[in-house]
XYZ file of C-alpha atoms in Angstrom:
199
model
C 105.708 95.611 112.335
C 102.099 95.359 113.321
C 100.295 91.798 113.353
C 97.943 92.942 110.732
C 100.314 91.815 108.356
C 101.004 88.221 109.393
C 100.279 86.300 112.229
C 103.869 86.599 114.567
C 105.238 89.732 115.340
C 108.660 89.552 112.853
C 111.975 91.142 114.890
C 113.381 94.409 113.720
C 116.229 92.780 111.941
C 113.616 90.905 109.748
C 112.223 93.532 108.856
C 115.119 95.524 108.267
C 116.386 93.191 105.697
C 113.150 92.472 104.059
C 112.736 96.558 103.047
C 116.452 96.960 102.612
C 116.104 93.717 99.941
C 112.551 95.234 98.596
C 114.209 99.179 98.295
C 117.340 97.899 96.819
C 115.890 95.835 94.301
C 113.213 98.119 93.149
C 115.726 100.633 92.637
C 118.087 98.447 90.387
C 115.107 97.295 88.379
C 114.652 101.215 87.372
C 118.713 101.405 86.869
C 118.543 104.627 89.494
C 121.085 105.583 91.531
C 120.606 106.500 95.088
C 120.989 110.069 94.262
C 118.183 109.370 91.638
C 115.971 108.176 94.604
C 116.761 110.752 96.860
C 115.830 113.104 94.612
C 112.564 111.412 93.746
C 111.794 110.809 97.267
C 112.982 113.543 99.267
C 114.721 111.147 101.256
C 118.389 111.971 101.900
C 120.535 109.714 100.389
C 122.365 108.952 103.321
C 119.294 107.632 104.957
C 118.932 105.395 101.816
C 122.280 103.815 101.957
C 121.421 103.154 105.649
C 118.266 101.625 104.514
C 119.567 99.421 101.876
C 122.073 98.151 104.581
C 120.075 97.141 106.704
C 121.144 99.334 109.288
C 117.708 101.733 109.442
C 114.398 101.701 111.293
C 112.507 104.238 108.679
C 109.595 105.657 109.676
C 106.237 105.015 107.913
C 106.030 108.426 106.627
C 109.623 107.822 104.777
C 108.719 104.454 103.419
C 105.797 105.883 102.167
C 108.004 108.560 100.326
C 110.229 105.824 99.102
C 107.022 103.683 97.754
C 105.769 106.813 96.184
C 109.124 107.523 94.143
C 109.299 103.614 93.230
C 105.396 103.756 91.981
C 104.686 100.883 94.270
C 102.030 100.570 97.490
C 103.594 101.240 100.904
C 102.851 97.475 101.770
C 105.043 96.276 98.787
C 108.024 97.207 101.167
C 107.256 95.826 104.339
C 104.896 92.738 103.385
C 106.146 89.496 104.860
C 105.569 86.257 103.326
C 102.558 84.518 101.343
C 99.446 86.232 102.222
C 96.073 84.149 103.759
C 93.280 84.272 102.299
C 91.538 85.916 105.001
C 93.563 88.823 106.488
C 92.280 90.153 109.729
C 93.782 93.670 111.033
C 92.256 94.321 114.772
C 91.907 97.940 116.053
C 94.909 99.954 116.801
C 97.339 97.190 115.449
C 97.690 98.631 112.032
C 101.254 100.675 111.106
C 100.847 104.002 111.689
C 101.225 106.861 108.904
C 100.679 109.735 110.902
C 100.251 111.256 114.240
C 98.616 114.860 114.906
C 99.506 117.098 117.307
C 96.206 116.660 119.467
C 95.639 112.892 119.311
C 95.062 112.564 115.854
C 96.162 109.876 114.023
C 96.245 107.772 110.551
C 96.459 103.519 110.586
C 96.870 100.974 107.871
C 93.505 99.287 108.126
C 93.812 96.781 105.581
C 95.283 96.271 101.965
C 95.523 94.517 98.891
C 98.959 93.148 97.350
C 100.140 95.602 95.555
C 97.546 97.834 94.524
C 95.072 99.345 97.508
C 95.552 100.296 101.073
C 92.804 100.843 103.066
C 93.512 104.204 106.105
C 91.799 104.824 109.131
C 92.184 108.449 110.023
C 90.855 110.290 113.520
C 91.740 114.009 113.735
C 90.861 116.706 116.414
C 89.978 119.929 115.573
C 92.556 121.918 113.815
C 94.780 119.092 112.926
C 95.640 118.571 109.229
C 97.468 115.968 106.992
C 99.001 117.145 103.661
C 99.467 114.194 101.344
C 102.461 113.735 98.785
C 101.037 112.914 95.537
C 101.153 109.617 94.937
C 102.570 108.014 91.296
C 100.638 108.850 88.452
C 97.061 107.331 88.106
C 96.487 106.769 91.850
C 92.881 107.754 93.044
C 91.489 108.062 97.025
C 88.125 107.326 97.683
C 87.295 109.225 101.044
C 84.437 108.403 103.507
C 83.218 110.225 106.417
C 82.151 108.192 109.309
C 81.398 111.266 112.255
C 82.539 114.915 112.140
C 83.344 117.262 109.363
C 86.266 116.589 107.475
C 87.467 119.475 104.813
C 89.197 117.599 101.636
C 91.769 119.972 99.285
C 93.117 118.700 96.313
C 94.822 121.314 94.542
C 93.139 124.186 94.558
C 89.485 122.571 94.972
C 88.205 122.484 98.355
C 85.370 120.495 100.064
C 83.491 120.242 103.150
C 82.526 116.718 104.016
C 80.137 115.380 106.668
C 79.183 112.246 108.305
C 78.165 109.578 105.498
C 79.769 111.862 102.836
C 82.176 110.156 100.674
C 84.572 111.743 97.792
C 86.934 110.422 95.225
C 89.889 112.430 93.629
C 92.944 111.775 92.172
C 96.222 111.462 94.180
C 99.042 111.896 92.089
C 98.511 115.605 92.834
C 98.728 117.642 95.816
C 96.144 116.693 98.661
C 95.330 117.060 101.963
C 92.716 116.639 104.825
C 92.194 119.066 107.661
C 89.439 119.133 110.650
C 87.964 122.747 110.848
C 85.058 121.339 112.743
C 84.553 121.682 116.606
C 84.711 118.133 117.646
C 87.118 115.223 116.269
C 86.308 113.713 112.824
C 86.648 109.762 111.758
C 87.177 108.836 107.909
C 88.158 106.121 105.761
C 90.850 106.556 103.002
C 91.396 103.887 100.270
C 94.049 104.340 98.240
C 94.364 102.637 94.771
C 97.753 102.532 93.085
C 97.805 101.884 89.392
C 98.158 98.178 88.593
C 102.015 97.404 87.771
C 102.552 97.353 83.966
C 103.898 93.165 84.761
C 100.638 92.280 86.159
C 98.326 93.715 83.684
């Protein structure tokens, strides 16, 4: 677990126990069976059993799929303890969501509890990230720092250059591609709907 989510690095058992408790609790609060969560998340029942027993070290992508199925932000499954008023994420420390074949990556740059995540993407030419639809009402804001980004939302394709930004629904199929000749760097702000009990 990156130091971005608290001041010291917790051990793997602590993280596994926390994730187990959160996933089990959220699933139970919805009266879902393991099979229900497996069907909604695309994560196998066996993997979910291991996660809920604290016996798995799931990838960020698996946790993201589970969070989307449960309708919560990714960080709500992994964040430890009370948040400080000022949170700092040092370069390269954020949780990694994606790794491209040619050095690209997507890292968590910061978050607001339960509702908002900021990701930093770096893509080499030819790399692509396909995002799964998030919970209903989720939106994304993309801002390109350098390079050229091809954004696909359902059947619409947009090309964004340095300084360009775009907002789009994220509860539909969407993806990012580098069709340019050089690397692209962009930020992606994901805003989840506010949980009803917090409205």
